[in-house]
CSV table of C-alpha atoms in Angstrom, one decimal:
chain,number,residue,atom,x,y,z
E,1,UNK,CA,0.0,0.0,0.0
E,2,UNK,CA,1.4,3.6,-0.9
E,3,UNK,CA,2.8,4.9,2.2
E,4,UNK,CA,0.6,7.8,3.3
E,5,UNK,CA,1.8,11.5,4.6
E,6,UNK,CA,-1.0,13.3,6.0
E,7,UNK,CA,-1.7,16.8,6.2
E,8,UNK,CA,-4.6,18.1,8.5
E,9,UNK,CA,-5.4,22.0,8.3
E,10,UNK,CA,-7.0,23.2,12.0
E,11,UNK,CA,-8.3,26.3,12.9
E,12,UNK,CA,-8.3,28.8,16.1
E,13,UNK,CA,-12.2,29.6,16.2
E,14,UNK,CA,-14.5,31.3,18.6
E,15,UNK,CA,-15.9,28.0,20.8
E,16,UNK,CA,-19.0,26.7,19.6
E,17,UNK,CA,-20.9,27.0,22.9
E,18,UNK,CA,-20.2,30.8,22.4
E,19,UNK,CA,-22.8,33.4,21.0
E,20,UNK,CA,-21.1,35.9,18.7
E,21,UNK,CA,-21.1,39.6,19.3
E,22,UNK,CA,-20.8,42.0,16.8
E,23,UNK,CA,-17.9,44.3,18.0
E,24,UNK,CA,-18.5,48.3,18.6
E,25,UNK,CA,-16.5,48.8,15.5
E,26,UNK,CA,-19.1,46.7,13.2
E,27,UNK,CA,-15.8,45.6,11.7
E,28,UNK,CA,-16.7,41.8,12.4
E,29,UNK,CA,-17.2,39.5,15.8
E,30,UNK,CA,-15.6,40.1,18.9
E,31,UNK,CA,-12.9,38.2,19.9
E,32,UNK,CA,-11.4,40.0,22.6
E,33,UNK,CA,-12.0,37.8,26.1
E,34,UNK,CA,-13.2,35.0,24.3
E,35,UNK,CA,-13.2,31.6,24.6
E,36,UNK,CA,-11.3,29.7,21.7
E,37,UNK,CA,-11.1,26.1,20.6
E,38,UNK,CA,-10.3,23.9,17.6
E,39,UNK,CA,-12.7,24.2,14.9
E,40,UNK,CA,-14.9,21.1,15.2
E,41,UNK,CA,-14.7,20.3,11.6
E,42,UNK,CA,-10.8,20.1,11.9
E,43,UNK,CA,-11.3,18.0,15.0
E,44,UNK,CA,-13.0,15.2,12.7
E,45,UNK,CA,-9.9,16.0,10.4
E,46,UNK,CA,-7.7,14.9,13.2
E,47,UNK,CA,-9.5,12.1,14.6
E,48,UNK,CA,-9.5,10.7,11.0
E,49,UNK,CA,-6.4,11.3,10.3
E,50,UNK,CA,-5.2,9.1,13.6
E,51,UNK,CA,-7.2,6.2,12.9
E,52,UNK,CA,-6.2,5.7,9.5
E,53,UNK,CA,-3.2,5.8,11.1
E,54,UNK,CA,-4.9,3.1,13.4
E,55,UNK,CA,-6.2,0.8,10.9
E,56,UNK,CA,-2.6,1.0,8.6
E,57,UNK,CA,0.1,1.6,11.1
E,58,UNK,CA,2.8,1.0,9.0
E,59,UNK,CA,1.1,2.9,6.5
E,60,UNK,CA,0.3,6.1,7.6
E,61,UNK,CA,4.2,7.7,8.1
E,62,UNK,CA,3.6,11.0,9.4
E,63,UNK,CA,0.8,13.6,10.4
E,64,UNK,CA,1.2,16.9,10.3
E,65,UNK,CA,-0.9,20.0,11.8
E,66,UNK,CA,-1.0,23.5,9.8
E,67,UNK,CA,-2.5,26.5,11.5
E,68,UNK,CA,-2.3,29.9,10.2
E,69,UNK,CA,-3.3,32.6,12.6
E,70,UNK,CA,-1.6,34.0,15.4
E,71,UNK,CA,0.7,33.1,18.3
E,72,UNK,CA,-2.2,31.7,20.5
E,73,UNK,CA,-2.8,29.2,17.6
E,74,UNK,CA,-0.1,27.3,19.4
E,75,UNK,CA,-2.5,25.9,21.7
E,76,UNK,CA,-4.7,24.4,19.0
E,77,UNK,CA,-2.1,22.8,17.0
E,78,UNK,CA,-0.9,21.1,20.4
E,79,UNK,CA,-4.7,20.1,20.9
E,80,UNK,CA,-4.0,17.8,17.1
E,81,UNK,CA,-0.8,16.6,18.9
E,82,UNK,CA,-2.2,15.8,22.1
E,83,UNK,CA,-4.7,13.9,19.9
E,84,UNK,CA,-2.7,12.6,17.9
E,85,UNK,CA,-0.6,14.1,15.4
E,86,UNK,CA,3.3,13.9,15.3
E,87,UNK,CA,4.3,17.4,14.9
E,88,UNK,CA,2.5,21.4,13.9
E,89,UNK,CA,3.7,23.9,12.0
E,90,UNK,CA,1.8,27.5,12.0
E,91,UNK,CA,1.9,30.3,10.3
E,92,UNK,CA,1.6,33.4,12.2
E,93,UNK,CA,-0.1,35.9,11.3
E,94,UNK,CA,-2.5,38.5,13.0
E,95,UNK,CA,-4.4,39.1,9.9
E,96,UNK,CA,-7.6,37.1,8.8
E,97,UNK,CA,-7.3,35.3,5.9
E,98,UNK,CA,-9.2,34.5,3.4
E,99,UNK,CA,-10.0,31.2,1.6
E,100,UNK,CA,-7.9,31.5,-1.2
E,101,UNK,CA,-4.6,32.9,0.7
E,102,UNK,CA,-5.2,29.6,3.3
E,103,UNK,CA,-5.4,27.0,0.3
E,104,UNK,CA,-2.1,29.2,-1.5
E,105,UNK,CA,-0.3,28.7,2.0
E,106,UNK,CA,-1.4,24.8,2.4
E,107,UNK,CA,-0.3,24.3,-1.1
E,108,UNK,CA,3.0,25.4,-0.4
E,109,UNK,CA,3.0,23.2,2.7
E,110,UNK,CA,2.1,20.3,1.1
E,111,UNK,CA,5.2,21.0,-1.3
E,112,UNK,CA,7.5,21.5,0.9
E,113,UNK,CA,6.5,18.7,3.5
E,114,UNK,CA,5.8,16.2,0.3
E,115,UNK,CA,1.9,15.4,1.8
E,116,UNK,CA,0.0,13.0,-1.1
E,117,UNK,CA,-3.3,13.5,1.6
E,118,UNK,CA,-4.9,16.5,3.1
E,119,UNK,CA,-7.8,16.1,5.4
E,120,UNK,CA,-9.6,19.1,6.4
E,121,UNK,CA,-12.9,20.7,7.9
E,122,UNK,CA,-15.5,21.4,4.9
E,123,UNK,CA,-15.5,24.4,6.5
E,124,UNK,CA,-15.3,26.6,9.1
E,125,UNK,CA,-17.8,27.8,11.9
E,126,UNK,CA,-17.1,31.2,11.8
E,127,UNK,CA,-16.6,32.2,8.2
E,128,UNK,CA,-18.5,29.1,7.1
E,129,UNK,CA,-17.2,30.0,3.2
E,130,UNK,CA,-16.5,25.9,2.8
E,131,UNK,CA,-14.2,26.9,0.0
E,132,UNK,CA,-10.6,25.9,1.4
E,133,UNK,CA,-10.4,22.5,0.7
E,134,UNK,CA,-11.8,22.9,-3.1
E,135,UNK,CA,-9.7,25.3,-3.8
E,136,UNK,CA,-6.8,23.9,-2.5
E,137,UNK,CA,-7.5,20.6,-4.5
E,138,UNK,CA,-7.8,23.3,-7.7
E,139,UNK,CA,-4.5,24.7,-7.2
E,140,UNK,CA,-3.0,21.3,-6.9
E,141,UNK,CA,-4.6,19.2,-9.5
E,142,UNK,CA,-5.4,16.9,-7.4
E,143,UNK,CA,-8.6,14.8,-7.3
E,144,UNK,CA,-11.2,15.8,-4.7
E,145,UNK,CA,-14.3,14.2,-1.8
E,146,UNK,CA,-16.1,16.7,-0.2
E,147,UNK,CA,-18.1,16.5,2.9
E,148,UNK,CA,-16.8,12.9,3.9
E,149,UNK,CA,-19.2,10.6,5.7
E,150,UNK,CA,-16.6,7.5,5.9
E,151,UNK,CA,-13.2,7.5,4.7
E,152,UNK,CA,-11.4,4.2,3.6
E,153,UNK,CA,-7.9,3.4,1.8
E,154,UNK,CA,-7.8,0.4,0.3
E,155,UNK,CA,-5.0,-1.7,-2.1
E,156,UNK,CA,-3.0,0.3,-4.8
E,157,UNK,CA,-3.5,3.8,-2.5
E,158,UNK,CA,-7.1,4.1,-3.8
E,159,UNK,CA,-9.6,6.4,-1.5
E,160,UNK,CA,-13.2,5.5,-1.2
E,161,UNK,CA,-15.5,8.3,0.1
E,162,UNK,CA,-19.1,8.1,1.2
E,163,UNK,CA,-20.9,11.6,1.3
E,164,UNK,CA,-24.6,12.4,2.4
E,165,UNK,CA,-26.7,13.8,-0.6
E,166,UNK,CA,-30.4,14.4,-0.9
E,167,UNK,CA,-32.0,11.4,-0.7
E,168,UNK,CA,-29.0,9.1,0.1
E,169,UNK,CA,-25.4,8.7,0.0
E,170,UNK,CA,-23.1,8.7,-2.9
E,171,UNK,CA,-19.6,6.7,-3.3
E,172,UNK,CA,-16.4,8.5,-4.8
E,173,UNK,CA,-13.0,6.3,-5.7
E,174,UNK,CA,-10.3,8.6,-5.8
E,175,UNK,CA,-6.1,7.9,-6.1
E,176,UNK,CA,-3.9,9.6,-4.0
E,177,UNK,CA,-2.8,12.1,-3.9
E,178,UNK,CA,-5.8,13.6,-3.1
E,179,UNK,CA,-8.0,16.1,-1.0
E,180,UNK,CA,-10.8,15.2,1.1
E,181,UNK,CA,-13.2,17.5,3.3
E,182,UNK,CA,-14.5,16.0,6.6
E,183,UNK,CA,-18.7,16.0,7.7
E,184,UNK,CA,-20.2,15.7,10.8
E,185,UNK,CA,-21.1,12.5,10.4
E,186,UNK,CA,-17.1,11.1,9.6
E,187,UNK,CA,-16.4,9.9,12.8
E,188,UNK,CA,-16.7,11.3,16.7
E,189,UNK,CA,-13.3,12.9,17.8
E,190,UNK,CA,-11.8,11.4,20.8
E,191,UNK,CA,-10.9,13.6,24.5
E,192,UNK,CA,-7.1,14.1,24.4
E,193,UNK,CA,-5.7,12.5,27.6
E,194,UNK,CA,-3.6,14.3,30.5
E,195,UNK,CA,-0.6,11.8,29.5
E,196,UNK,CA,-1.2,13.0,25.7
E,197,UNK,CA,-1.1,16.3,26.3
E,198,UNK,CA,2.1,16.0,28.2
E,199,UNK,CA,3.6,14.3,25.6
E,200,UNK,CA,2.4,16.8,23.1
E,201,UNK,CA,4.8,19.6,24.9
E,202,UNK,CA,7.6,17.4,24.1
E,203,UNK,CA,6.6,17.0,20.1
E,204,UNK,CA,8.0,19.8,17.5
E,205,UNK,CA,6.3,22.8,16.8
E,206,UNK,CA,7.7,24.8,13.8
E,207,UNK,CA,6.3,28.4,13.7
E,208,UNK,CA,7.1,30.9,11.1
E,209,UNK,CA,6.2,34.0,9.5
E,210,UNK,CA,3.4,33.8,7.0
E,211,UNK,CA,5.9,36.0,4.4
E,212,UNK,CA,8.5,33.3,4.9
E,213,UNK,CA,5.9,31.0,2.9
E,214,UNK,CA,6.4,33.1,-0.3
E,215,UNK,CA,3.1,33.4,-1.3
E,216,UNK,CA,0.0,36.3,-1.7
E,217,UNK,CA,-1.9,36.1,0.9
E,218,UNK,CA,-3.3,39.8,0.6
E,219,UNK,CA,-7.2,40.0,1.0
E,220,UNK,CA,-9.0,41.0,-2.2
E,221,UNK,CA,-12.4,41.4,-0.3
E,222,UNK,CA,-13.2,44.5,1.8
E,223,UNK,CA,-16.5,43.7,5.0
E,224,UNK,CA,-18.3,46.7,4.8
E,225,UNK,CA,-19.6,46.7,7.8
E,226,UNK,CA,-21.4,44.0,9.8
E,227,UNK,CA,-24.5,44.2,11.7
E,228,UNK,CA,-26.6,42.4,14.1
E,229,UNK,CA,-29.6,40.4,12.7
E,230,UNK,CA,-33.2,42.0,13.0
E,231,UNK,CA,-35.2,40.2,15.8
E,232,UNK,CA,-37.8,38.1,14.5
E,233,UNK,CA,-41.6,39.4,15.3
E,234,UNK,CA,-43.5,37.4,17.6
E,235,UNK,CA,-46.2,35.2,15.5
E,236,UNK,CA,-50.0,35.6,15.4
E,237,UNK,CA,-53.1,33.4,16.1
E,238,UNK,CA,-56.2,33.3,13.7
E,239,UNK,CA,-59.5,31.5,14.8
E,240,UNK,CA,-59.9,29.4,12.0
E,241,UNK,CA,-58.8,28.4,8.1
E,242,UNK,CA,-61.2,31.8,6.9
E,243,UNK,CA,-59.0,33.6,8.6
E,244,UNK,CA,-55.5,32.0,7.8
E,245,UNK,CA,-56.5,32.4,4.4
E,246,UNK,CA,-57.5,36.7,4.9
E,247,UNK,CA,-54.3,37.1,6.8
E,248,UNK,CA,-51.8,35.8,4.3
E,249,UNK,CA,-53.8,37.8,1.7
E,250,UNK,CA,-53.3,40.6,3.7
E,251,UNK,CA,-49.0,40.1,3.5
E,252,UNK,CA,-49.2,39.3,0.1
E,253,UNK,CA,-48.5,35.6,0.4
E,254,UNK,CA,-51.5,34.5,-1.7
């Protein structure tokens, strides 16, 4: 079986359990005394990422974390370690980047480190663009799976992907090297133990500048300004079907 170098893109997000708040700026959310976590996408990444690793031991020769964002990242890339991964690498940065500079920096990573797979979120919770991993696979050449369900390698380094569609699921055969996108569904990401996370202290963490990667990463979109959403009005009660029927003629639904 074609030995297998993993690359798993994670992201430093605002925590799930969290309600966003615009910021007094309207310049975006607020972030300041927030709590942060992995993105939960890129936790599925990981967890696949390790049992792959699980089911072909000997196969699976190295995973490797990529963040880009800034120093506090750290902690999230040593949350993939502590999980499972066998070394991070972030690019630091204090600017937010957009899809397209994210898949331009992962392709370079996956030069330089020689990766033939990349797992990542289909997207994530706070920009929720899903456009990383396509574009990524785009700039590459490589074939693509979105939205994984169940991820299996078989014989000859062939990848057989089962996504959710309307109505069912659908079955992609890909060859390495290749790009695949992880769902909710993929698999349930395990609790990283107290002995992992020590252990994940000890494994290498390479951090560089996001201009040492070479590539533009400039932003080509400008956020006007963002807002709160409008509350929704309280409903209305009508007596009977006559009156259903008046009312939506009155908002111009029929």
């Amino acid at each position: 079986m074609t030995a297998l170098r993993i690359l798993v893109p994670v992201k430093r997000v605002i925590d799930y359990a969290v309600k966003p708040r615009v910021n007094a700026a309207q310049t975006g959310v607020e972030t300041a005394g927030v709590k942060m976590s992995m993105n939960p996408f890129d936790e599925l990444s990981i967890e696949e990422a390790i049992r792959l690793r699980e089911r072909h031991p000997t196969t699976v020769t190295d995973i490797l974390a990529f963040s880009a964002g800034p120093a506090k990242a750290q902690d999230t890339l040593r949350t993939a370690m502590a999980m499972g991964a066998d070394r991070a690498l972030l690019a630091e940065t204090d600017t937010e980047l957009e899809p397209l500079a994210v898949a331009k920096l992962l392709q370079r990573v996956v030069k330089d480190e020689d990766r033939n797979l990349v797992i990542l979120g289909k997207q994530s919770i706070d920009g929720d663009a899903g456009q990383t991993g396509q574009m990524l696979a785009g700039l590459l050449g490589w074939g693509q799976a979105t939205q994984a369900s169940a991820v299996v390698v078989g014989e000859g380094g062939r990848v057989t992907v089962t996504r959710e569609v309307d109505g069912g699921e659908e079955v992609l055969e890909l060859g390495l090297p290749a790009v695949v996108t992880a769902d909710l569904r993929l698999n349930e990401p395990r609790y990283a133990s107290l002995p992992n996370i020590m252990k994940a202290k000890k494994k290498p963490l390479v951090k560089r500048a996001v201009a040492d990667f070479g590539v533009e990463v400039g932003a080509r979109l400008q956020t006007v300004k963002v807002v709160e959403p409008a509350p929704r009005k309280g409903g209305g009660k009508v007596e009977d079907v006559g009156g259903l029927v008046a009312r939506l003629k009155e908002l111009g639904a029929l």
